[in-house]
XYZ file of C-alpha atoms in Angstrom:
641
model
C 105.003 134.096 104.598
C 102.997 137.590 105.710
C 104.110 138.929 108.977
C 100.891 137.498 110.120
C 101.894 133.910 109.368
C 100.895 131.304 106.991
C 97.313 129.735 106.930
C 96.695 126.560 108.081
C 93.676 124.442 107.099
C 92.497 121.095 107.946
C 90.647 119.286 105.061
C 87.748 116.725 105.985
C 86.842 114.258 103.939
C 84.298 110.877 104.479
C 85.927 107.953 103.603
C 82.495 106.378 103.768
C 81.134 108.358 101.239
C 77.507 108.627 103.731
C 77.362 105.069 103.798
C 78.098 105.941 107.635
C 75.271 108.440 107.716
C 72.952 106.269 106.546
C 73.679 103.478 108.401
C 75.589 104.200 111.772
C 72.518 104.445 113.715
C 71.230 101.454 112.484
C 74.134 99.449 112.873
C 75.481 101.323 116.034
C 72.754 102.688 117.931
C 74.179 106.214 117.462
C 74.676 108.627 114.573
C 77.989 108.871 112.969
C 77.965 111.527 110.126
C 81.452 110.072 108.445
C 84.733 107.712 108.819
C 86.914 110.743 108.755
C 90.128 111.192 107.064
C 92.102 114.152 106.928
C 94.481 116.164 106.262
C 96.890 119.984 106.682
C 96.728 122.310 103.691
C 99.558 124.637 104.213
C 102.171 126.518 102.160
C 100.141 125.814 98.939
C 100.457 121.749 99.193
C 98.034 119.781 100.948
C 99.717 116.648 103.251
C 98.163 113.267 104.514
C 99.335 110.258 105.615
C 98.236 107.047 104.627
C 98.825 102.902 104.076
C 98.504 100.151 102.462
C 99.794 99.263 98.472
C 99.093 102.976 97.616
C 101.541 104.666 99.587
C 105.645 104.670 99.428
C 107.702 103.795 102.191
C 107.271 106.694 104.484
C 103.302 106.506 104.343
C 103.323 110.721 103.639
C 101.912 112.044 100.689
C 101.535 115.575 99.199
C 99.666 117.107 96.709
C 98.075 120.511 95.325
C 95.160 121.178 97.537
C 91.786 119.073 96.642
C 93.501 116.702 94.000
C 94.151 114.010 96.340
C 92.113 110.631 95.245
C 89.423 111.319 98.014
C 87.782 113.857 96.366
C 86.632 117.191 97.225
C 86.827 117.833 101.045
C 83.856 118.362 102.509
C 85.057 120.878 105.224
C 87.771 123.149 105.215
C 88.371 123.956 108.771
C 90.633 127.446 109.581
C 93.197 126.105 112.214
C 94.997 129.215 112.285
C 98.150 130.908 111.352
C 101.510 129.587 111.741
C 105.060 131.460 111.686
C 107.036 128.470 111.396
C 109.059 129.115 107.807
C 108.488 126.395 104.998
C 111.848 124.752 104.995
C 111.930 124.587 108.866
C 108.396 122.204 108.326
C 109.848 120.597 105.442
C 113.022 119.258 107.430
C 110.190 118.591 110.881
C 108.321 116.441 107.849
C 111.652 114.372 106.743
C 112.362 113.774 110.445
C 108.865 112.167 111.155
C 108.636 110.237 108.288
C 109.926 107.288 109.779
C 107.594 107.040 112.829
C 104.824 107.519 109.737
C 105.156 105.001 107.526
C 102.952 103.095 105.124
C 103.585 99.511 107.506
C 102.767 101.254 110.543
C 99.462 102.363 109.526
C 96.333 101.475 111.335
C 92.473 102.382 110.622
C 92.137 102.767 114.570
C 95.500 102.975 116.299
C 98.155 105.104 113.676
C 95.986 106.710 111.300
C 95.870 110.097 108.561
C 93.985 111.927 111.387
C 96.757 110.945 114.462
C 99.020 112.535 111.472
C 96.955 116.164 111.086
C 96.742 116.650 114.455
C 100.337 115.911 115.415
C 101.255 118.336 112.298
C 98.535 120.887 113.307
C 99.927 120.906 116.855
C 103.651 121.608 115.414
C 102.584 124.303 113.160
C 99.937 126.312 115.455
C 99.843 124.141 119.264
C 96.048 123.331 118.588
C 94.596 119.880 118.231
C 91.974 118.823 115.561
C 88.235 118.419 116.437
C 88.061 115.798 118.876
C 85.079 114.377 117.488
C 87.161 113.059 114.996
C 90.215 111.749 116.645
C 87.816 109.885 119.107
C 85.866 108.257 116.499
C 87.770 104.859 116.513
C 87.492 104.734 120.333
C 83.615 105.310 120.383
C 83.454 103.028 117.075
C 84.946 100.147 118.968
C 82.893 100.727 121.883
C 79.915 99.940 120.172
C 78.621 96.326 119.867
C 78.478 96.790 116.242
C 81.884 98.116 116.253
C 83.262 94.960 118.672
C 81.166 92.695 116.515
C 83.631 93.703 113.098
C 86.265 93.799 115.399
C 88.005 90.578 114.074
C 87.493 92.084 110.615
C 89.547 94.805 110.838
C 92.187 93.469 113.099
C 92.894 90.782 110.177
C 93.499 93.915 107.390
C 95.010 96.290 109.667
C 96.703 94.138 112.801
C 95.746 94.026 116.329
C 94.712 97.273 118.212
C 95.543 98.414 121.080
C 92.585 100.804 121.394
C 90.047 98.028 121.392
C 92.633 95.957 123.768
C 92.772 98.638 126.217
C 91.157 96.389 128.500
C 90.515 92.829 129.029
C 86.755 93.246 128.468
C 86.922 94.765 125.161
C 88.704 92.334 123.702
C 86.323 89.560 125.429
C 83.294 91.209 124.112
C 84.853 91.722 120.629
C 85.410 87.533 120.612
C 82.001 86.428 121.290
C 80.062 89.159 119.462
C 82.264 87.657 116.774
C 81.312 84.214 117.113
C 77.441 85.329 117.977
C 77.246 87.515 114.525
C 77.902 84.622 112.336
C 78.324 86.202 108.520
C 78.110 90.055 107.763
C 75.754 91.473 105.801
C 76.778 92.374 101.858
C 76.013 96.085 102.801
C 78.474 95.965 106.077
C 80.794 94.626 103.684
C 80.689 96.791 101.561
C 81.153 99.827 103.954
C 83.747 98.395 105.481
C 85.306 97.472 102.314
C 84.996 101.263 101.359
C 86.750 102.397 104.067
C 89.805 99.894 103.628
C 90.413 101.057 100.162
C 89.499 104.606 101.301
C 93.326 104.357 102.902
C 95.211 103.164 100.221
C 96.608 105.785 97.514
C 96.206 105.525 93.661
C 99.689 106.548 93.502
C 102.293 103.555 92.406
C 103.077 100.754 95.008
C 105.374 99.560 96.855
C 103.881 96.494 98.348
C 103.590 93.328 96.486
C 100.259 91.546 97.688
C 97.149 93.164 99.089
C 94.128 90.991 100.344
C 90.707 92.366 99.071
C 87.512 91.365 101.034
C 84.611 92.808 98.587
C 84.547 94.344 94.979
C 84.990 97.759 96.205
C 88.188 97.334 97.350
C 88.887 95.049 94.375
C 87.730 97.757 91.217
C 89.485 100.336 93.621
C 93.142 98.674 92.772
C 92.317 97.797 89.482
C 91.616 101.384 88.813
C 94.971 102.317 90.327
C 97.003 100.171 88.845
C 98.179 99.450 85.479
C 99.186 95.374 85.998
C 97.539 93.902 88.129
C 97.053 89.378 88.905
C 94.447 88.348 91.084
C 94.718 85.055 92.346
C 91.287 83.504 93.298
C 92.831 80.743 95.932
C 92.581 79.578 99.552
C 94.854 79.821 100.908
C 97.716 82.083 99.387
C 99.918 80.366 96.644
C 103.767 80.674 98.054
C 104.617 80.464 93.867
C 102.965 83.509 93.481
C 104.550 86.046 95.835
C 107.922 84.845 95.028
C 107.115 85.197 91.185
C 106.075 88.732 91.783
C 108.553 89.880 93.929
C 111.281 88.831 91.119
C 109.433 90.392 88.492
C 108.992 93.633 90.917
C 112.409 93.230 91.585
C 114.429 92.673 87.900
C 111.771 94.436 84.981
C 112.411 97.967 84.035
C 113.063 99.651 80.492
C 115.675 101.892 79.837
C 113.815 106.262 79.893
C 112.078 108.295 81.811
C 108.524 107.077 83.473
C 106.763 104.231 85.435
C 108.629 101.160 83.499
C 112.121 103.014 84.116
C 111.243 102.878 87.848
C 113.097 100.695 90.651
C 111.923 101.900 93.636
C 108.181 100.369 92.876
C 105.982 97.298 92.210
C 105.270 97.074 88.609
C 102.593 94.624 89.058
C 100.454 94.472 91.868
C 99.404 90.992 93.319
C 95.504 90.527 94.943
C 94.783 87.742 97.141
C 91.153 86.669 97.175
C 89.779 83.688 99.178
C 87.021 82.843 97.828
C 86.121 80.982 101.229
C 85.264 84.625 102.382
C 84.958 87.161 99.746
C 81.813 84.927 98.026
C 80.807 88.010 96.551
C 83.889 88.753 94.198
C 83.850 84.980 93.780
C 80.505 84.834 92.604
C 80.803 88.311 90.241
C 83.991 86.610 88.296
C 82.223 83.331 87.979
C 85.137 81.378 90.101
C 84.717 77.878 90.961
C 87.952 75.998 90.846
C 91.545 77.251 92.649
C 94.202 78.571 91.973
C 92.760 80.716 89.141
C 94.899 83.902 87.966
C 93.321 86.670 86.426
C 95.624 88.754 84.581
C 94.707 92.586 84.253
C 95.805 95.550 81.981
C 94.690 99.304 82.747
C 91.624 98.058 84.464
C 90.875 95.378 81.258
C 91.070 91.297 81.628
C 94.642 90.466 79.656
C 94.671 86.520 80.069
C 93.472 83.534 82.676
C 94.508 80.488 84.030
C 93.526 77.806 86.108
C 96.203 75.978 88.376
C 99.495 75.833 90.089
C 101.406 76.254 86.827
C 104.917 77.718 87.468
C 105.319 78.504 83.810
C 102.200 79.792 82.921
C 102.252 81.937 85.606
C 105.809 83.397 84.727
C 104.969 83.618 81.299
C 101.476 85.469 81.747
C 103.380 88.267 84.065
C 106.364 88.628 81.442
C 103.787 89.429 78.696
C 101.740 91.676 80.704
C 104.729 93.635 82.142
C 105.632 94.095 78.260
C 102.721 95.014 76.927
C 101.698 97.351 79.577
C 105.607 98.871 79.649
C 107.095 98.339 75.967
C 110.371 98.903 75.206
C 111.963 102.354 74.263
C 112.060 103.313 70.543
C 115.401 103.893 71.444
C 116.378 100.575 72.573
C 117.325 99.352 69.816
C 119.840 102.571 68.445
C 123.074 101.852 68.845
C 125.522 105.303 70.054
C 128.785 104.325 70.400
C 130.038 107.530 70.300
C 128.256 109.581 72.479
C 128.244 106.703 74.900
C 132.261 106.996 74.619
C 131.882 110.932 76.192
C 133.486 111.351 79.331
C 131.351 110.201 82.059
C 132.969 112.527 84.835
C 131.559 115.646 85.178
C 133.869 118.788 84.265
C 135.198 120.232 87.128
C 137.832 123.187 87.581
C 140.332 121.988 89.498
C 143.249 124.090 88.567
C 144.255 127.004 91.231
C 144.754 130.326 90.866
C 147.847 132.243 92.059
C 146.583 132.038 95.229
C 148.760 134.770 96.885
C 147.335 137.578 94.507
C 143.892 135.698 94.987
C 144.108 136.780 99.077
C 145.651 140.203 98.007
C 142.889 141.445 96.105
C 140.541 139.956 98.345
C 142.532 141.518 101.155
C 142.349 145.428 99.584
C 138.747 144.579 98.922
C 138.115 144.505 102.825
C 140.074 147.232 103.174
C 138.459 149.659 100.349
C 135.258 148.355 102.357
C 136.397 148.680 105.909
C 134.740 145.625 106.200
C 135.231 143.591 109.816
C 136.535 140.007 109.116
C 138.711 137.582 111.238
C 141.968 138.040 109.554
C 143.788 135.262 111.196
C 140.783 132.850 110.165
C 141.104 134.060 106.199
C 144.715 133.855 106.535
C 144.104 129.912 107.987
C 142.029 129.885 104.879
C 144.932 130.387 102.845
C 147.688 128.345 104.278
C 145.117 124.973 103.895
C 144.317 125.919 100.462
C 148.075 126.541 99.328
C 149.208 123.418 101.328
C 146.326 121.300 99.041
C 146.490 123.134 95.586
C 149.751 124.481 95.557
C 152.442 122.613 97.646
C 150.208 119.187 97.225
C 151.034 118.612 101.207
C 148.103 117.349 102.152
C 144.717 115.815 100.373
C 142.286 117.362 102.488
C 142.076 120.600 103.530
C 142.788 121.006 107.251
C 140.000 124.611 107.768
C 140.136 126.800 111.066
C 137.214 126.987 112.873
C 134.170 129.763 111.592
C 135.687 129.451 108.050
C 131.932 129.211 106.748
C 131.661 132.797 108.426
C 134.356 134.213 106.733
C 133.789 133.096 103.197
C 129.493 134.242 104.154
C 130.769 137.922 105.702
C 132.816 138.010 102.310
C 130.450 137.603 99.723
C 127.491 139.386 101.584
C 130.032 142.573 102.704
C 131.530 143.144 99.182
C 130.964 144.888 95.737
C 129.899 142.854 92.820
C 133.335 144.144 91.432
C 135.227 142.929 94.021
C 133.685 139.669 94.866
C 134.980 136.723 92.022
C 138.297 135.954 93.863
C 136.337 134.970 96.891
C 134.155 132.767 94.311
C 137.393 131.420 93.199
C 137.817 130.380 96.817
C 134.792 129.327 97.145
C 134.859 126.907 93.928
C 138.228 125.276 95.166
C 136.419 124.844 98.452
C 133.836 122.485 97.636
C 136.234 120.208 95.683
C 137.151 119.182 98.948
C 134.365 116.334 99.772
C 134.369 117.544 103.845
C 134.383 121.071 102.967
C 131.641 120.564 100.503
C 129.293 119.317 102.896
C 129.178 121.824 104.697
C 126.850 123.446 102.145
C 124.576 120.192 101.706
C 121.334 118.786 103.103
C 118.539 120.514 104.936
C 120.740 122.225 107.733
C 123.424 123.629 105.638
C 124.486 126.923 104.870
C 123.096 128.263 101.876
C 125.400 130.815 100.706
C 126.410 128.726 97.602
C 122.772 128.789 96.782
C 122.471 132.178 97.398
C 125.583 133.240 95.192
C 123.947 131.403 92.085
C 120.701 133.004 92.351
C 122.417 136.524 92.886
C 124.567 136.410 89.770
C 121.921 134.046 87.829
C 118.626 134.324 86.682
C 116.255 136.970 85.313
C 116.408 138.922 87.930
C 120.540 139.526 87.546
C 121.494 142.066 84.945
C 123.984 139.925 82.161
C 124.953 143.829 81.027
C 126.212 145.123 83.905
C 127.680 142.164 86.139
C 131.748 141.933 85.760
C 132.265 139.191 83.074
C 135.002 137.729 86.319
C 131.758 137.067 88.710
C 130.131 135.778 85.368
C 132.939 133.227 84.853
C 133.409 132.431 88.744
C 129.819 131.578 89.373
C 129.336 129.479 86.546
C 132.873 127.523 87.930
C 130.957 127.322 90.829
C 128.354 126.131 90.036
C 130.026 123.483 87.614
C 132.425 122.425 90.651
C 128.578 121.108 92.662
C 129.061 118.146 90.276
C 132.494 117.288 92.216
C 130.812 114.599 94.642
C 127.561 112.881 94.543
C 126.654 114.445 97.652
C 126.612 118.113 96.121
C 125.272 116.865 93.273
C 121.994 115.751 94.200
C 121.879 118.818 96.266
C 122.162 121.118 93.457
C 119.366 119.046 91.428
C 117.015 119.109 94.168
C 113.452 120.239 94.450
C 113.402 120.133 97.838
C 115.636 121.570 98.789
C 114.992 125.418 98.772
C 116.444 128.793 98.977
C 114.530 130.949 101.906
C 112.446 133.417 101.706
C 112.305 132.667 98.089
C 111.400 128.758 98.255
C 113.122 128.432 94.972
C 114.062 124.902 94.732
C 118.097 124.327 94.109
C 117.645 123.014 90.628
C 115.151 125.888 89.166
C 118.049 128.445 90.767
C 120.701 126.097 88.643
C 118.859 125.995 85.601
C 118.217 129.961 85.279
C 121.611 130.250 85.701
C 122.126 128.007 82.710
C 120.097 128.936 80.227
C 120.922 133.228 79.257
C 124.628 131.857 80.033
C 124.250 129.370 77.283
C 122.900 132.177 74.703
C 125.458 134.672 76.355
C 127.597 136.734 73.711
C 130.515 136.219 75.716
C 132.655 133.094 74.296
C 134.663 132.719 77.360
C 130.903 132.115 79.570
C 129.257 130.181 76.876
C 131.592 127.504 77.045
C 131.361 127.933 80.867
C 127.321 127.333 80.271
C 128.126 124.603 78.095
C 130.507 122.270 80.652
C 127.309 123.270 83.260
C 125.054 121.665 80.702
C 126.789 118.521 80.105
C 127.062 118.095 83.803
C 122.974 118.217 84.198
C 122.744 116.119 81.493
C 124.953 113.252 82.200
C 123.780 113.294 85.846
C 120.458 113.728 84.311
C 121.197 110.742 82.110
C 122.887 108.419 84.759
C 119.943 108.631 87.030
C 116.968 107.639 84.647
C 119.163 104.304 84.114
C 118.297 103.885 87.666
C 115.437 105.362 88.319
C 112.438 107.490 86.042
C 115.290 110.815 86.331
C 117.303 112.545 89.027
C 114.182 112.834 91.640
C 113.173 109.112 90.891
C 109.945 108.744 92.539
C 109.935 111.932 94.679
C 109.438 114.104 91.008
C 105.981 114.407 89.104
C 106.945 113.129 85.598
C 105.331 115.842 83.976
C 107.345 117.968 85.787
C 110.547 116.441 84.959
C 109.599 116.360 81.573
C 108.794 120.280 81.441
C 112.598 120.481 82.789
C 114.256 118.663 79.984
C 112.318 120.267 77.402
C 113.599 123.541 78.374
C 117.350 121.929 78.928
C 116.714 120.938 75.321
C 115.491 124.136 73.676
C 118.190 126.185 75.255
C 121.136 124.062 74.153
C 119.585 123.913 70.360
C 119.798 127.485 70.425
C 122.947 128.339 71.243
C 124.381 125.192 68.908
C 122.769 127.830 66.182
C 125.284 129.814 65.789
C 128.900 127.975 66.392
C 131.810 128.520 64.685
C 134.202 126.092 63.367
C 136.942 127.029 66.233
C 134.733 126.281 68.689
C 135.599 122.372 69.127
C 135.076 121.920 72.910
C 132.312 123.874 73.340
C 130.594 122.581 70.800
C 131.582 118.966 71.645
C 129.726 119.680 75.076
C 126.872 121.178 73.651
C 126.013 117.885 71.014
C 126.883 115.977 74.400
C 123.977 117.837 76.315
C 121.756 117.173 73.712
C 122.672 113.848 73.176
C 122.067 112.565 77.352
C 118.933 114.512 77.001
C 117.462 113.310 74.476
C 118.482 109.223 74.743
C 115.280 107.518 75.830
C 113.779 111.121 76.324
C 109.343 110.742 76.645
C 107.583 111.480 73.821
C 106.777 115.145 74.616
C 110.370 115.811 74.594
C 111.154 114.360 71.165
C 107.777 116.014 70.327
C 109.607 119.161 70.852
C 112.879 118.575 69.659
C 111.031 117.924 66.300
C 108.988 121.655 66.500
C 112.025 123.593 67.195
C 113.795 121.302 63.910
C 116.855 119.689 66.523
C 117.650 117.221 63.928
C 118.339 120.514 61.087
C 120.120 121.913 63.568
C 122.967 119.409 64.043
C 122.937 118.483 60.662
C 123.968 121.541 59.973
C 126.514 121.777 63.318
C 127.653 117.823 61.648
C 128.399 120.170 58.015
C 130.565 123.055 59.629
C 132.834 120.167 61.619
C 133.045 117.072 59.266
C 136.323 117.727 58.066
C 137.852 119.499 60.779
C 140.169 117.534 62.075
C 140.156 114.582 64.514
C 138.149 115.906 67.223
C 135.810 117.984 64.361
C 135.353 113.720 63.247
C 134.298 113.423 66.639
C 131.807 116.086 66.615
C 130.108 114.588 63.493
C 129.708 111.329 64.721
C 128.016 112.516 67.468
C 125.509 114.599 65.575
C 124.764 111.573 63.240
C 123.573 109.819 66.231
C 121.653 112.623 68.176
C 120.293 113.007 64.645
C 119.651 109.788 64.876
C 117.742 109.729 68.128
C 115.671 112.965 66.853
C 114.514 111.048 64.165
C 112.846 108.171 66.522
């Protein structure tokens, strides 16, 4: 952010697309250019809120600017400058999430425009246009608007815009009952706008109800399984059906099918008693009939309430549209034997020359620091790691500020024994926090990018700070807590906006092709960490960000995990056991039930060579060099597949 302040645009679009030109003045007796939706462009990323099956829980979406499913904007309105930093809005987003989520969306009460201007007035105190955020009140005032009144209420809920008084909802009624049908054209605009508000991005919700084609070719374009059940009314068997199979299918990797956290098969709802006109495009005459759908294509029909059938149909769609692994069915007994605890470095220095140096350090510096605090510091620590008194450490009050005046007042020579502090610090769970989540103190952060990176010069920096920061950074993996901290995106490191995990990872990578033994097996227990967390988490989910990480993204990540940790397996040594144990491990997490692009690239940089010949050099080296092999025939193995 300039000293000026960050732009701040509002992006326009019609969810009409000029249907409501066209026909607004006809319908309404006054011209209405557009059904508006917006949304705030702002530190690169362009934010909207939204509801329906295409949104998450929260109803808040971001993407890069224009690449949202409505399209190109088609104004891009200045609303000024804002000096509010990034990660202050980022934490102001997470907070107001839950008043914006996807069930609390309505077209005309709690909609993407109430959003935008509620964000536009945090970032720079102005509101939006108010010809758009009093569209839905001069809508509704219109007897065209109170006539479709019903309409909307059934897909969105009651509103208490139109019920604002007595005689708006009275007038709404009988223009209803007057009306009689509505016209295929009003149908279809209001159809338009309904699926207008619902996301192509995957689902959470089980059943939508579509009233017109529109809305029906909209979710069968954003969805990849989709069943359609042509009934009146809804069929009980099929929501409970659905929400089991939403509920227990997933396959083991990375992607869509490896995800819990969303509907693998969306559910439509069609009365055919209403929507006549998707009745009479499919050729329905008889209910129940299900209508099974693949990527958009017809995958198998039925007609009737037939439990089976119906069970069956979804268990062969979910498995052709999400096939199993190629891995599935490679067996790794070995590498699933690895430890399954991160490495940690638990062991404690002699603590009394630990506070000595650091002691002469702030004395060579004249540096100002609350002795009796650091000396607080001490007794805890020696009372936990030395004289096992007590299991959690009992810190004095401003201890953070201490430890932060430390590493910020000294040399880069004089600095590891406060890292050593630091790293036997955050073992402690309570102590720990205090450097997680989106109001913490950063200075563990910080210390990783300082002595990691590109920018940090491997030839210069003291081989101690080296070994300390890469302790440090191993010790994250302690508690679940700080370990989804360290992996986050984001989470970021001001003024940089570096996300945690890119500042872990560029710490990893030149220490894992470092020279220096005594670092590269440092680099190598930092690896193994990533990976099995890495690992762990796409049992669970599609990877450590689950559903809050572009795949493509994640992908890029292990890729570069995987071509760093081939490298520096090039050139072991047959003394190397442990190191080289951790390195086959890394490869090993990373590349079970790893996409296609990443096997794609394990087989252009020749993995598989590579630990055959790592499997040569430890075959007959002992027990643990048995070990070793065995674990290269299987990653060879999964290279292979």
């Amino acid at each position: 952010m300039d000293a000026e302040g960050t732009p701040v645009e509002l992006y326009v679009y019609d969810l009409s697309q000029g249907m409501a030109r066209m026909m607004s003045r006809q319908l309404t007796g006054r011209q209405i250019d557009g059904i508006w939706h917006t949304s705030v462009v702002v530190y690169g990323m362009e934010y909207y809120y939204g509801g329906g099956a295409g949104f998450g829980l929260t109803g808040v979406s971001e993407s890069m600017p224009g690449r949202t499913h409505h399209g190109t904007p088609l104004q891009r309105i200045s609303m000024g400058k804002t000096q509010i930093p990034r990660e202050m809005f980022l934490e102001y987003l997470e907070e107001i999430k839950q008043h914006w989520r996807a069930d609390k969306y309505h077209l005309l009460d709690n909609n993407c425009n109430h959003f935008s201007n509620e964000v536009c007035n945090f970032l720079v105190g102005q509101d939006i246009p108010p010809h758009i955020t009093s569209l839905p009140r001069e809508f509704v005032d219109t007897p065209f608007g109170r006539q479709i009144l019903p309409l909307l209420e059934n897909m969105f809920g009651p509103s208490q815009i139109a019920r604002s008084t007595n005689a708006a909802a009275s007038a709404a009624s009988a223009a209803a009952q007057a009306a009689g049908p509505l016209s295929s054209s009003i149908s279809n605009l209001i159809g338009a706008v309904a699926a207008a508000t619902q996301s192509t991005m995957p689902s959470n919700h089980q059943v939508q109800t579509v009233y017109n084609l529109s809305q029906l070719h909209s979710i069968l374009a954003s969805h990849r399984c989709v069943v359609v059940d042509f009934t009146s009314p809804m069929c009980p068997l099929f929501e409970r059906l659905l929400s089991q199979y939403n509920h227990e299918f997933r396959q083991e990797g990375m992607g869509e099918a490896s995800r819990r956290d969303m509907c693998k098969i969306v559910g439509v709802k069609v009365d055919i008693t209403v929507a006549r006109e998707i009745a009479q495009h499919y050729g329905i005459t008889a209910t129940p009939t299900f209508v099974f759908y693949q990527d958009g294509n017809k995958f198998h029909e039925f007609r009737g309430a037939n439990r089976t059938e119906l069970r069956s149909g979804m268990e062969l769609l979910l498995n052709a549209a999400f096939p199993p692994h190629p891995h599935n069915t490679i067996l790794t007994p070995v590498l699933d034997a690895l430890p399954r605890q991160a490495i940690t470095f638990t062991q404690s220095s002699h603590l009394d020359d630990i506070f000595a140096k650091i002691s002469n350090a702030i004395k060579e510096r004249s540096l100002e620091v609350d002795a009796g605090a650091l000396n607080e510091i001490k007794k805890a620590i020696k009372a936990k790691h030395e004289e096992k008194k007590v299991e959690k450490l009992e810190l004095p009050h401003g201890w953070q500020t201490v430890m932060r005046r430390l590493v910020e007042g000294l040399n880069e020579d004089q600095v590891f024994p406060v890292l050593d502090i630091l790293r036997l610090l955050i073992l402690d769970e309570d102590a720990g926090q205090s450097y997680v989540g989106p109001h913490s103190d950063t200075l563990l952060i910080e210390i990783l990018h300082r002595f990691g990176g590109s920018h940090a010069s491997f030839d210069t920096l003291p081989k101690s700070v080296m070994i300390m920061t890469l302790r440090l950074a191993c010790n994250h993996f302690a508690h679940k807590s700080s370990t989804t901290h360290i992996l986050s995106l984001q989470y970021t490191l001001p003024p940089y906006g570096t996300p945690n995990r890119s500042i872990l990872t560029a710490l990893l990578i030149p220490s894992l092709l470092s020279p220096l033994p005594q670092v590269k097996i440092l680099a190598a227990s930092l690896a193994y960490n990533i990976t099995l967390e890495e690992a762990s988490q796409r049992r669970t989910s599609s990877g450590v960000q689950g559903s809050m990480e572009d795949l493509g993204i994640h992908e890029e990540w292990i890729c570069e995990l995987v071509a760093a940790i081939a490298k520096a397996l090039e050139d072991v040594t047959d003394d190397q056991h442990e190191m080289v144990l951790r390195l086959v491990g890394s490869l090993g997490w990373s590349l079970r039930y790893s996409t296609e692009g990443v096997r794609q690239l394990a087989a252009a940089l020749s993995v598989g060579d590579t630990i055959k010949k790592v499997k040569e050099v430890f075959k007959d080296k002992g027990l643990t060099g048995q070990r070793i092999a065995s674990v290269c025939e299987e990653v060879h193995h999964l290279c292979r597949v």
